[in-house]
Amino acid sequence: MKDLTQGSIPKHLISMALPMMIGMLIQTLYFIVDLYFVGKLGSAALAGLSLAGNAMFLIFALTQILNVSTAALISHAVGAKDQQDANLTFNQSMMLSTVVGVIVCIIGYFGAQDYLNLISQDPDTVMMGLAYLHWFIPCMALQFIMVSISSALRGTGIVKPTMVIQTLSILLNIMLSPILIAGWGSGYAMGIAGAGFASSLSVIFAVVLLCYYFITTDKYVSVDFSLWRINVPRIKKLLAIGLPAGGEFFLMFVYMGAIYWLIQPFGADAQAAFGLGSRVMQALFLPAMAIAFAAPAIAGQNFGAQNYQRVRDTFRWSAIMTCSLMAIILLICLTQAELMLTNFSDDQEVILISVAFLQMICWNFVPAGLVFTCSGMFQALGNTMPALLSTATRLITFILPALWLSKQSDFQIEQLWYVSVATVCLQSSVSFYFLKREFKKRLPRDNLSNECSDELDKNKLIT
């Protein structure tokens, strides 16, 4: 367990974010390898990968319920020095993740084709997406166990073991991708199905290592099957914090699905281009998101310890770091978009649409950085409903104009990117407003005033 209620906040942010950032940068390489080999299979394969990959937003929504709530409750328990409460939260989270993972696996195999048919009219794209999903679903189901363990460790201030294991898993994925997709060394090319299979094998490897770590290492929390019996009050606490956060990712799944549905008339090339641009964008976001992901544990422990000024300082430093990284990414996309995309597809139409997408959408990167930071602070405070309302604002203000534009005779795909930029700017303003309101409600300044008064009294005594 690492005490984050003492010491330099920027130093804590960097020391926690750095391992995450390394892991995420390696994950960026995984995205690039996957895109490179699948992109060589043609635009239908790239579109199929993108549509199937969008289902991960639905999985993120479900895993986020456990991710946010587990980390928040455990960080509060650590701050309050209540190990028993932290252990109960962890074991209830593990029990829920096991049950939900099995359910997701069953629904995935039965509902994959219906989902793909809904958002694509191209039979080749649907066929490719289905081939990928059938091998990728085990990876989706096992995410829940991984999230419960990693969020518990993060809540106690420990990120290095998770980072090392995830890095090894991603490196395995990178090695397996060319072997399974293109048949390097084996002579048997699985095509797009190989990408899904490589992901599933690497996640199985990661889960085995995480379980081994928990069995062999002393930890602040540990697996105790006697605590796996349903504890209704604790589950209610987990859901109260986690459901709004999960709802936030579910709305992102709806948002991405809406874009794929709206651009259907432009063909498989447009869907492939949007998928390519989105994946590159998500990969670029990872370092900035590492800062935003580190902040909740620091702010959460200080909130649990009633160190309210340190909670405010955590937000300030996190916002500065995250938005600065996003500004750098903006400049990269404005100047180097074509260079980043050229190697992923031989289809010039796909590249042109992707370049236009990145060069327009990058104007929302800095506001998006502020949204990430605010969402992390809502998690730390144990109230994620404002983040859900903020995302809902973005979804509504995007979909209504987008639907109207799609009915116009001069509808162009670029109009969707302009609307998207405007709605993210609006979302960042809404998130910041909600966070200021939460700070006023949950972080009384009396605590700070008392500390200052005590310090003055000490100075008087010394004098």
GROMACS .gro file of C-alpha atoms in nm:
model
  463
    1MET     CA    1   0.000   0.000   0.000
    2LYS     CA    2   0.131   0.347  -0.090
    3ASP     CA    3   0.026   0.647   0.119
    4LEU     CA    4  -0.068   0.927  -0.123
    5THR     CA    5  -0.187   1.167   0.149
    6GLN     CA    6   0.168   1.293   0.204
    7GLY     CA    7   0.436   1.428  -0.028
    8SER     CA    8   0.443   1.618  -0.356
    9ILE     CA    9   0.127   1.578  -0.565
   10PRO     CA   10   0.301   1.634  -0.902
   11LYS     CA   11   0.557   1.374  -0.801
   12HIS     CA   12   0.281   1.125  -0.709
   13LEU     CA   13   0.106   1.194  -1.040
   14ILE     CA   14   0.422   1.137  -1.240
   15SER     CA   15   0.535   0.832  -1.043
   16MET     CA   16   0.194   0.666  -1.084
   17ALA     CA   17   0.133   0.782  -1.440
   18LEU     CA   18   0.479   0.690  -1.570
   19PRO     CA   19   0.432   0.311  -1.543
   20MET     CA   20   0.082   0.348  -1.688
   21MET     CA   21   0.222   0.567  -1.966
   22ILE     CA   22   0.491   0.311  -2.054
   23GLY     CA   23   0.229   0.039  -2.067
   24MET     CA   24   0.000   0.258  -2.274
   25LEU     CA   25   0.277   0.352  -2.515
   26ILE     CA   26   0.346  -0.018  -2.566
   27GLN     CA   27  -0.029  -0.062  -2.612
   28THR     CA   28  -0.006   0.209  -2.880
   29LEU     CA   29   0.246  -0.014  -3.058
   30TYR     CA   30  -0.005  -0.300  -3.032
   31PHE     CA   31  -0.272  -0.084  -3.198
   32ILE     CA   32  -0.027   0.005  -3.474
   33VAL     CA   33   0.073  -0.358  -3.539
   34ASP     CA   34  -0.293  -0.468  -3.547
   35LEU     CA   35  -0.389  -0.187  -3.785
   36TYR     CA   36  -0.089  -0.250  -4.008
   37PHE     CA   37  -0.157  -0.618  -4.072
   38VAL     CA   38  -0.537  -0.594  -4.089
   39GLY     CA   39  -0.512  -0.284  -4.313
   40LYS     CA   40  -0.319  -0.491  -4.567
   41LEU     CA   41  -0.622  -0.722  -4.598
   42GLY     CA   42  -0.827  -0.444  -4.761
   43SER     CA   43  -1.082  -0.179  -4.668
   44ALA     CA   44  -1.355  -0.434  -4.586
   45ALA     CA   45  -1.127  -0.601  -4.329
   46LEU     CA   46  -1.029  -0.264  -4.181
   47ALA     CA   47  -1.395  -0.160  -4.162
   48GLY     CA   48  -1.490  -0.495  -4.008
   49LEU     CA   49  -1.217  -0.458  -3.745
   50SER     CA   50  -1.338  -0.105  -3.667
   51LEU     CA   51  -1.704  -0.202  -3.634
   52ALA     CA   52  -1.625  -0.507  -3.422
   53GLY     CA   53  -1.375  -0.306  -3.217
   54ASN     CA   54  -1.649  -0.054  -3.140
   55ALA     CA   55  -1.813  -0.330  -2.933
   56MET     CA   56  -1.522  -0.281  -2.691
   57PHE     CA   57  -1.684   0.048  -2.589
   58LEU     CA   58  -1.976  -0.157  -2.461
   59ILE     CA   59  -1.733  -0.379  -2.270
   60PHE     CA   60  -1.555  -0.068  -2.141
   61ALA     CA   61  -1.892   0.054  -2.015
   62LEU     CA   62  -1.945  -0.265  -1.817
   63THR     CA   63  -1.587  -0.293  -1.691
   64GLN     CA   64  -1.589   0.075  -1.599
   65ILE     CA   65  -1.866   0.006  -1.348
   66LEU     CA   66  -1.625  -0.215  -1.152
   67ASN     CA   67  -1.310  -0.022  -1.243
   68VAL     CA   68  -1.422   0.315  -1.108
   69SER     CA   69  -1.622   0.195  -0.809
   70THR     CA   70  -1.360  -0.056  -0.690
   71ALA     CA   71  -1.074   0.195  -0.713
   72ALA     CA   72  -1.280   0.472  -0.549
   73LEU     CA   73  -1.407   0.267  -0.253
   74ILE     CA   74  -1.070   0.103  -0.190
   75SER     CA   75  -0.885   0.438  -0.206
   76HIS     CA   76  -1.134   0.583   0.045
   77ALA     CA   77  -1.081   0.281   0.274
   78VAL     CA   78  -0.702   0.315   0.244
   79GLY     CA   79  -0.724   0.685   0.328
   80ALA     CA   80  -0.936   0.599   0.634
   81LYS     CA   81  -0.694   0.313   0.727
   82ASP     CA   82  -0.973   0.051   0.708
   83GLN     CA   83  -0.817  -0.264   0.553
   84GLN     CA   84  -1.118  -0.485   0.628
   85ASP     CA   85  -1.349  -0.257   0.430
   86ALA     CA   86  -1.104  -0.249   0.138
   87ASN     CA   87  -1.087  -0.629   0.132
   88LEU     CA   88  -1.466  -0.663   0.129
   89THR     CA   89  -1.489  -0.426  -0.168
   90PHE     CA   90  -1.222  -0.616  -0.360
   91ASN     CA   91  -1.382  -0.959  -0.313
   92GLN     CA   92  -1.731  -0.838  -0.402
   93SER     CA   93  -1.582  -0.681  -0.715
   94MET     CA   94  -1.410  -1.009  -0.807
   95MET     CA   95  -1.734  -1.203  -0.758
   96LEU     CA   96  -1.929  -0.963  -0.981
   97SER     CA   97  -1.657  -0.959  -1.250
   98THR     CA   98  -1.663  -1.339  -1.276
   99VAL     CA   99  -2.042  -1.355  -1.317
  100VAL     CA  100  -2.060  -1.068  -1.567
  101GLY     CA  101  -1.769  -1.207  -1.772
  102VAL     CA  102  -1.956  -1.535  -1.826
  103ILE     CA  103  -2.275  -1.352  -1.926
  104VAL     CA  104  -2.088  -1.130  -2.173
  105CYS     CA  105  -1.928  -1.435  -2.335
  106ILE     CA  106  -2.269  -1.601  -2.390
  107ILE     CA  107  -2.442  -1.287  -2.522
  108GLY     CA  108  -2.145  -1.206  -2.745
  109TYR     CA  109  -2.161  -1.529  -2.941
  110PHE     CA  110  -2.538  -1.512  -2.985
  111GLY     CA  111  -2.568  -1.139  -3.065
  112ALA     CA  112  -2.256  -1.053  -3.269
  113GLN     CA  113  -2.412  -1.087  -3.615
  114ASP     CA  114  -2.722  -0.883  -3.527
  115TYR     CA  115  -2.501  -0.601  -3.396
  116LEU     CA  116  -2.287  -0.591  -3.713
  117ASN     CA  117  -2.589  -0.604  -3.945
  118LEU     CA  118  -2.733  -0.305  -3.764
  119ILE     CA  119  -2.442  -0.070  -3.836
  120SER     CA  120  -2.322  -0.190  -4.178
  121GLN     CA  121  -2.490  -0.263  -4.511
  122ASP     CA  122  -2.178  -0.415  -4.665
  123PRO     CA  123  -2.179  -0.801  -4.651
  124ASP     CA  124  -1.798  -0.826  -4.672
  125THR     CA  125  -1.756  -0.586  -4.380
  126VAL     CA  126  -2.006  -0.783  -4.170
  127MET     CA  127  -1.834  -1.111  -4.256
  128MET     CA  128  -1.492  -0.974  -4.158
  129GLY     CA  129  -1.625  -0.824  -3.835
  130LEU     CA  130  -1.791  -1.153  -3.741
  131ALA     CA  131  -1.471  -1.351  -3.806
  132TYR     CA  132  -1.283  -1.114  -3.575
  133LEU     CA  133  -1.543  -1.112  -3.297
  134HIS     CA  134  -1.575  -1.490  -3.275
  135TRP     CA  135  -1.209  -1.510  -3.172
  136PHE     CA  136  -1.207  -1.181  -2.977
  137ILE     CA  137  -1.503  -1.247  -2.741
  138PRO     CA  138  -1.291  -1.442  -2.483
  139CYS     CA  139  -1.067  -1.136  -2.461
  140MET     CA  140  -1.375  -0.922  -2.389
  141ALA     CA  141  -1.505  -1.159  -2.121
  142LEU     CA  142  -1.170  -1.178  -1.937
  143GLN     CA  143  -1.139  -0.799  -1.917
  144PHE     CA  144  -1.359  -0.801  -1.606
  145ILE     CA  145  -1.117  -1.006  -1.393
  146MET     CA  146  -0.826  -0.792  -1.509
  147VAL     CA  147  -1.009  -0.470  -1.427
  148SER     CA  148  -1.109  -0.581  -1.076
  149ILE     CA  149  -0.752  -0.670  -0.985
  150SER     CA  150  -0.584  -0.367  -1.146
  151SER     CA  151  -0.836  -0.118  -1.001
  152ALA     CA  152  -0.791  -0.267  -0.653
  153LEU     CA  153  -0.415  -0.227  -0.680
  154ARG     CA  154  -0.454   0.126  -0.816
  155GLY     CA  155  -0.679   0.217  -0.523
  156THR     CA  156  -0.399   0.117  -0.287
  157GLY     CA  157  -0.149   0.328  -0.482
  158ILE     CA  158   0.022   0.034  -0.658
  159VAL     CA  159   0.045   0.041  -1.037
  160LYS     CA  160   0.382  -0.119  -1.126
  161PRO     CA  161   0.284  -0.491  -1.113
  162THR     CA  162  -0.022  -0.432  -1.330
  163MET     CA  163   0.183  -0.226  -1.574
  164VAL     CA  164   0.451  -0.496  -1.604
  165ILE     CA  165   0.195  -0.772  -1.662
  166GLN     CA  166  -0.005  -0.568  -1.913
  167THR     CA  167   0.315  -0.479  -2.094
  168LEU     CA  168   0.416  -0.845  -2.121
  169SER     CA  169   0.065  -0.927  -2.243
  170ILE     CA  170   0.077  -0.658  -2.512
  171LEU     CA  171   0.424  -0.766  -2.624
  172LEU     CA  172   0.289  -1.120  -2.662
  173ASN     CA  173   0.000  -0.983  -2.866
  174ILE     CA  174   0.241  -0.792  -3.089
  175MET     CA  175   0.444  -1.109  -3.151
  176LEU     CA  176   0.138  -1.324  -3.217
  177SER     CA  177  -0.038  -1.081  -3.454
  178PRO     CA  178   0.187  -1.130  -3.761
  179ILE     CA  179   0.210  -1.505  -3.693
  180LEU     CA  180  -0.168  -1.554  -3.674
  181ILE     CA  181  -0.288  -1.282  -3.915
  182ALA     CA  182  -0.028  -1.313  -4.191
  183GLY     CA  183   0.103  -1.665  -4.120
  184TRP     CA  184   0.461  -1.562  -4.050
  185GLY     CA  185   0.663  -1.874  -3.972
  186SER     CA  186   0.359  -2.101  -3.955
  187GLY     CA  187   0.247  -2.076  -4.318
  188TYR     CA  188  -0.117  -2.066  -4.202
  189ALA     CA  189  -0.273  -1.718  -4.221
  190MET     CA  190  -0.595  -1.675  -4.023
  191GLY     CA  191  -0.653  -1.325  -4.159
  192ILE     CA  192  -0.861  -1.091  -3.945
  193ALA     CA  193  -0.961  -1.381  -3.717
  194GLY     CA  194  -0.595  -1.405  -3.618
  195ALA     CA  195  -0.610  -1.053  -3.475
  196GLY     CA  196  -0.893  -1.154  -3.244
  197PHE     CA  197  -0.723  -1.479  -3.146
  198ALA     CA  198  -0.394  -1.301  -3.067
  199SER     CA  199  -0.579  -1.060  -2.836
  200SER     CA  200  -0.758  -1.342  -2.653
  201LEU     CA  201  -0.438  -1.542  -2.601
  202SER     CA  202  -0.254  -1.239  -2.464
  203VAL     CA  203  -0.534  -1.157  -2.217
  204ILE     CA  204  -0.544  -1.518  -2.095
  205PHE     CA  205  -0.169  -1.488  -2.034
  206ALA     CA  206  -0.220  -1.162  -1.839
  207VAL     CA  207  -0.499  -1.304  -1.622
  208VAL     CA  208  -0.285  -1.607  -1.531
  209LEU     CA  209   0.005  -1.380  -1.429
  210LEU     CA  210  -0.222  -1.150  -1.225
  211CYS     CA  211  -0.370  -1.446  -1.041
  212TYR     CA  212  -0.020  -1.583  -0.973
  213TYR     CA  213   0.084  -1.243  -0.836
  214PHE     CA  214  -0.208  -1.238  -0.597
  215ILE     CA  215  -0.143  -1.590  -0.476
  216THR     CA  216   0.230  -1.542  -0.412
  217THR     CA  217   0.262  -1.179  -0.293
  218ASP     CA  218   0.163  -0.998   0.027
  219LYS     CA  219  -0.096  -0.732  -0.051
  220TYR     CA  220  -0.325  -0.484   0.124
  221VAL     CA  221  -0.620  -0.675  -0.028
  222SER     CA  222  -0.640  -1.045  -0.120
  223VAL     CA  223  -0.882  -1.305  -0.253
  224ASP     CA  224  -1.105  -1.447   0.021
  225PHE     CA  225  -1.382  -1.672  -0.113
  226SER     CA  226  -1.574  -1.641   0.213
  227LEU     CA  227  -1.635  -1.279   0.114
  228TRP     CA  228  -1.778  -1.378  -0.227
  229ARG     CA  229  -2.126  -1.425  -0.080
  230ILE     CA  230  -2.359  -1.155  -0.210
  231ASN     CA  231  -2.331  -0.846   0.011
  232VAL     CA  232  -2.622  -0.625  -0.097
  233PRO     CA  233  -2.510  -0.302   0.078
  234ARG     CA  234  -2.160  -0.324  -0.073
  235ILE     CA  235  -2.294  -0.408  -0.421
  236LYS     CA  236  -2.526  -0.108  -0.396
  237LYS     CA  237  -2.225   0.110  -0.313
  238LEU     CA  238  -2.029  -0.028  -0.608
  239LEU     CA  239  -2.320   0.026  -0.845
  240ALA     CA  240  -2.400   0.374  -0.712
  241ILE     CA  241  -2.051   0.489  -0.807
  242GLY     CA  242  -1.992   0.261  -1.104
  243LEU     CA  243  -2.319   0.272  -1.299
  244PRO     CA  244  -2.294   0.640  -1.399
  245ALA     CA  245  -1.931   0.584  -1.501
  246GLY     CA  246  -2.033   0.277  -1.701
  247GLY     CA  247  -2.319   0.477  -1.849
  248GLU     CA  248  -2.065   0.732  -1.964
  249PHE     CA  249  -1.882   0.468  -2.170
  250PHE     CA  250  -2.212   0.321  -2.290
  251LEU     CA  251  -2.303   0.661  -2.432
  252MET     CA  252  -1.965   0.664  -2.607
  253PHE     CA  253  -2.054   0.325  -2.757
  254VAL     CA  254  -2.384   0.477  -2.878
  255TYR     CA  255  -2.197   0.783  -3.012
  256MET     CA  256  -1.948   0.574  -3.211
  257GLY     CA  257  -2.223   0.343  -3.335
  258ALA     CA  258  -2.427   0.645  -3.447
  259ILE     CA  259  -2.134   0.773  -3.654
  260TYR     CA  260  -2.086   0.435  -3.823
  261TRP     CA  261  -2.460   0.426  -3.897
  262LEU     CA  262  -2.466   0.787  -4.029
  263ILE     CA  263  -2.173   0.732  -4.266
  264GLN     CA  264  -2.309   0.408  -4.415
  265PRO     CA  265  -2.412   0.588  -4.739
  266PHE     CA  266  -2.048   0.682  -4.800
  267GLY     CA  267  -1.949   0.313  -4.822
  268ALA     CA  268  -1.697   0.079  -4.664
  269ASP     CA  269  -1.408   0.317  -4.740
  270ALA     CA  270  -1.559   0.586  -4.517
  271GLN     CA  271  -1.623   0.341  -4.233
  272ALA     CA  272  -1.271   0.203  -4.267
  273ALA     CA  273  -1.125   0.556  -4.267
  274PHE     CA  274  -1.320   0.661  -3.959
  275GLY     CA  275  -1.217   0.341  -3.781
  276LEU     CA  276  -0.851   0.394  -3.875
  277GLY     CA  277  -0.852   0.759  -3.769
  278SER     CA  278  -1.031   0.678  -3.444
  279ARG     CA  279  -0.785   0.403  -3.351
  280VAL     CA  280  -0.485   0.626  -3.420
  281MET     CA  281  -0.649   0.903  -3.218
  282GLN     CA  282  -0.716   0.670  -2.924
  283ALA     CA  283  -0.356   0.551  -2.937
  284LEU     CA  284  -0.232   0.911  -2.925
  285PHE     CA  285  -0.458   0.982  -2.626
  286LEU     CA  286  -0.305   0.710  -2.410
  287PRO     CA  287  -0.018   0.908  -2.247
  288ALA     CA  288  -0.252   1.193  -2.150
  289MET     CA  289  -0.508   0.945  -2.019
  290ALA     CA  290  -0.239   0.791  -1.795
  291ILE     CA  291  -0.226   1.118  -1.599
  292ALA     CA  292  -0.606   1.131  -1.576
  293PHE     CA  293  -0.615   0.767  -1.458
  294ALA     CA  294  -0.353   0.832  -1.188
  295ALA     CA  295  -0.541   1.127  -1.038
  296PRO     CA  296  -0.842   0.940  -0.886
  297ALA     CA  297  -0.628   0.725  -0.655
  298ILE     CA  298  -0.439   1.030  -0.525
  299ALA     CA  299  -0.747   1.247  -0.487
  300GLY     CA  300  -0.949   0.953  -0.350
  301GLN     CA  301  -0.703   0.876  -0.069
  302ASN     CA  302  -0.688   1.243   0.027
  303PHE     CA  303  -1.066   1.270   0.016
  304GLY     CA  304  -1.092   0.968   0.246
  305ALA     CA  305  -0.836   1.131   0.480
  306GLN     CA  306  -1.025   1.465   0.462
  307ASN     CA  307  -0.722   1.645   0.313
  308TYR     CA  308  -0.947   1.858   0.095
  309GLN     CA  309  -0.691   2.110  -0.027
  310ARG     CA  310  -0.478   1.826  -0.164
  311VAL     CA  311  -0.784   1.705  -0.359
  312ARG     CA  312  -0.811   2.048  -0.524
  313ASP     CA  313  -0.437   2.054  -0.592
  314THR     CA  314  -0.457   1.710  -0.753
  315PHE     CA  315  -0.717   1.841  -0.997
  316ARG     CA  316  -0.511   2.149  -1.079
  317TRP     CA  317  -0.191   1.958  -1.151
  318SER     CA  318  -0.371   1.682  -1.340
  319ALA     CA  319  -0.551   1.935  -1.562
  320ILE     CA  320  -0.227   2.119  -1.642
  321MET     CA  321  -0.040   1.800  -1.733
  322THR     CA  322  -0.323   1.636  -1.928
  323CYS     CA  323  -0.416   1.944  -2.132
  324SER     CA  324  -0.049   2.017  -2.208
  325LEU     CA  325  -0.003   1.666  -2.349
  326MET     CA  326  -0.322   1.705  -2.552
  327ALA     CA  327  -0.193   2.033  -2.699
  328ILE     CA  328   0.122   1.853  -2.817
  329ILE     CA  329  -0.091   1.578  -2.975
  330LEU     CA  330  -0.300   1.846  -3.151
  331LEU     CA  331   0.013   1.987  -3.317
  332ILE     CA  332   0.125   1.638  -3.424
  333CYS     CA  333  -0.212   1.570  -3.591
  334LEU     CA  334  -0.214   1.906  -3.770
  335THR     CA  335   0.133   1.859  -3.915
  336GLN     CA  336   0.193   1.481  -3.938
  337ALA     CA  337  -0.151   1.319  -3.990
  338GLU     CA  338  -0.074   1.178  -4.335
  339LEU     CA  339   0.265   1.043  -4.223
  340MET     CA  340   0.098   0.856  -3.934
  341LEU     CA  341  -0.169   0.697  -4.153
  342THR     CA  342   0.000   0.615  -4.485
  343ASN     CA  343   0.137   0.272  -4.386
  344PHE     CA  344  -0.196   0.135  -4.263
  345SER     CA  345  -0.382   0.114  -4.594
  346ASP     CA  346  -0.306   0.100  -4.965
  347ASP     CA  347  -0.642   0.263  -5.041
  348GLN     CA  348  -0.580   0.634  -5.107
  349GLU     CA  349  -0.947   0.720  -5.049
  350VAL     CA  350  -0.931   0.568  -4.700
  351ILE     CA  351  -0.612   0.765  -4.623
  352LEU     CA  352  -0.757   1.095  -4.748
  353ILE     CA  353  -1.073   1.062  -4.537
  354SER     CA  354  -0.868   0.962  -4.230
  355VAL     CA  355  -0.630   1.256  -4.270
  356ALA     CA  356  -0.922   1.498  -4.299
  357PHE     CA  357  -1.082   1.342  -3.991
  358LEU     CA  358  -0.769   1.378  -3.773
  359GLN     CA  359  -0.691   1.732  -3.888
  360MET     CA  360  -1.044   1.847  -3.804
  361ILE     CA  361  -1.115   1.643  -3.491
  362CYS     CA  362  -0.783   1.736  -3.326
  363TRP     CA  363  -0.926   2.076  -3.229
  364ASN     CA  364  -1.124   1.901  -2.955
  365PHE     CA  365  -0.817   1.735  -2.796
  366VAL     CA  366  -0.746   2.000  -2.529
  367PRO     CA  367  -1.113   2.021  -2.421
  368ALA     CA  368  -1.117   1.638  -2.418
  369GLY     CA  369  -0.817   1.646  -2.182
  370LEU     CA  370  -1.016   1.861  -1.940
  371VAL     CA  371  -1.309   1.617  -1.966
  372PHE     CA  372  -1.077   1.324  -1.878
  373THR     CA  373  -0.943   1.513  -1.576
  374CYS     CA  374  -1.289   1.610  -1.449
  375SER     CA  375  -1.412   1.251  -1.491
  376GLY     CA  376  -1.119   1.127  -1.282
  377MET     CA  377  -1.204   1.372  -1.005
  378PHE     CA  378  -1.571   1.266  -1.005
  379GLN     CA  379  -1.446   0.909  -0.953
  380ALA     CA  380  -1.225   1.021  -0.665
  381LEU     CA  381  -1.518   1.196  -0.495
  382GLY     CA  382  -1.736   0.887  -0.531
  383ASN     CA  383  -2.001   1.061  -0.745
  384THR     CA  384  -1.980   0.979  -1.115
  385MET     CA  385  -2.329   1.100  -1.210
  386PRO     CA  386  -2.202   1.444  -1.325
  387ALA     CA  387  -1.967   1.272  -1.572
  388LEU     CA  388  -2.261   1.076  -1.711
  389LEU     CA  389  -2.469   1.393  -1.748
  390SER     CA  390  -2.178   1.565  -1.921
  391THR     CA  391  -2.141   1.280  -2.172
  392ALA     CA  392  -2.518   1.273  -2.226
  393THR     CA  393  -2.503   1.645  -2.309
  394ARG     CA  394  -2.243   1.574  -2.573
  395LEU     CA  395  -2.438   1.281  -2.719
  396ILE     CA  396  -2.764   1.475  -2.749
  397THR     CA  397  -2.605   1.787  -2.891
  398PHE     CA  398  -2.418   1.575  -3.147
  399ILE     CA  399  -2.686   1.330  -3.259
  400LEU     CA  400  -2.971   1.578  -3.315
  401PRO     CA  401  -2.776   1.810  -3.551
  402ALA     CA  402  -2.604   1.510  -3.713
  403LEU     CA  403  -2.939   1.345  -3.794
  404TRP     CA  404  -3.068   1.671  -3.940
  405LEU     CA  405  -2.754   1.715  -4.152
  406SER     CA  406  -2.775   1.355  -4.280
  407LYS     CA  407  -3.119   1.432  -4.429
  408GLN     CA  408  -2.989   1.725  -4.633
  409SER     CA  409  -2.910   1.686  -5.002
  410ASP     CA  410  -2.561   1.838  -4.963
  411PHE     CA  411  -2.463   1.625  -4.661
  412GLN     CA  412  -2.087   1.574  -4.635
  413ILE     CA  413  -1.895   1.357  -4.389
  414GLU     CA  414  -1.679   1.651  -4.278
  415GLN     CA  415  -1.987   1.818  -4.128
  416LEU     CA  416  -2.000   1.545  -3.864
  417TRP     CA  417  -1.644   1.625  -3.752
  418TYR     CA  418  -1.727   1.996  -3.711
  419VAL     CA  419  -2.029   1.910  -3.498
  420SER     CA  420  -1.819   1.668  -3.292
  421VAL     CA  421  -1.558   1.936  -3.212
  422ALA     CA  422  -1.826   2.181  -3.102
  423THR     CA  423  -1.996   1.927  -2.877
  424VAL     CA  424  -1.671   1.826  -2.702
  425CYS     CA  425  -1.600   2.193  -2.627
  426LEU     CA  426  -1.950   2.218  -2.480
  427GLN     CA  427  -1.896   1.897  -2.281
  428SER     CA  428  -1.575   2.029  -2.127
  429SER     CA  429  -1.757   2.341  -2.006
  430VAL     CA  430  -2.038   2.131  -1.856
  431SER     CA  431  -1.788   1.896  -1.684
  432PHE     CA  432  -1.592   2.185  -1.535
  433TYR     CA  433  -1.912   2.350  -1.408
  434PHE     CA  434  -2.027   2.025  -1.243
  435LEU     CA  435  -1.684   1.972  -1.085
  436LYS     CA  436  -1.679   2.320  -0.934
  437ARG     CA  437  -2.023   2.248  -0.788
  438GLU     CA  438  -1.904   1.913  -0.645
  439PHE     CA  439  -1.601   2.080  -0.488
  440LYS     CA  440  -1.825   2.333  -0.313
  441LYS     CA  441  -2.053   2.057  -0.181
  442ARG     CA  442  -1.795   1.794  -0.083
  443LEU     CA  443  -1.476   1.983  -0.001
  444PRO     CA  444  -1.551   2.223   0.285
  445ARG     CA  445  -1.291   2.494   0.325
  446ASP     CA  446  -1.328   2.477   0.702
  447ASN     CA  447  -1.072   2.196   0.698
  448LEU     CA  448  -0.823   2.422   0.523
  449SER     CA  449  -0.904   2.715   0.751
  450ASN     CA  450  -0.851   2.500   1.060
  451GLU     CA  451  -0.516   2.383   0.929
  452CYS     CA  452  -0.411   2.744   0.863
  453SER     CA  453  -0.529   2.851   1.209
  454ASP     CA  454  -0.331   2.569   1.370
  455GLU     CA  455  -0.023   2.673   1.178
  456LEU     CA  456  -0.064   3.035   1.289
  457ASP     CA  457  -0.103   2.924   1.651
  458LYS     CA  458   0.218   2.723   1.624
  459ASN     CA  459   0.403   3.024   1.483
  460LYS     CA  460   0.276   3.243   1.768
  461LEU     CA  461   0.396   2.990   2.026
  462ILE     CA  462   0.737   2.976   1.862
  463THR     CA  463   0.755   3.355   1.860
   0.00000   0.00000   0.00000
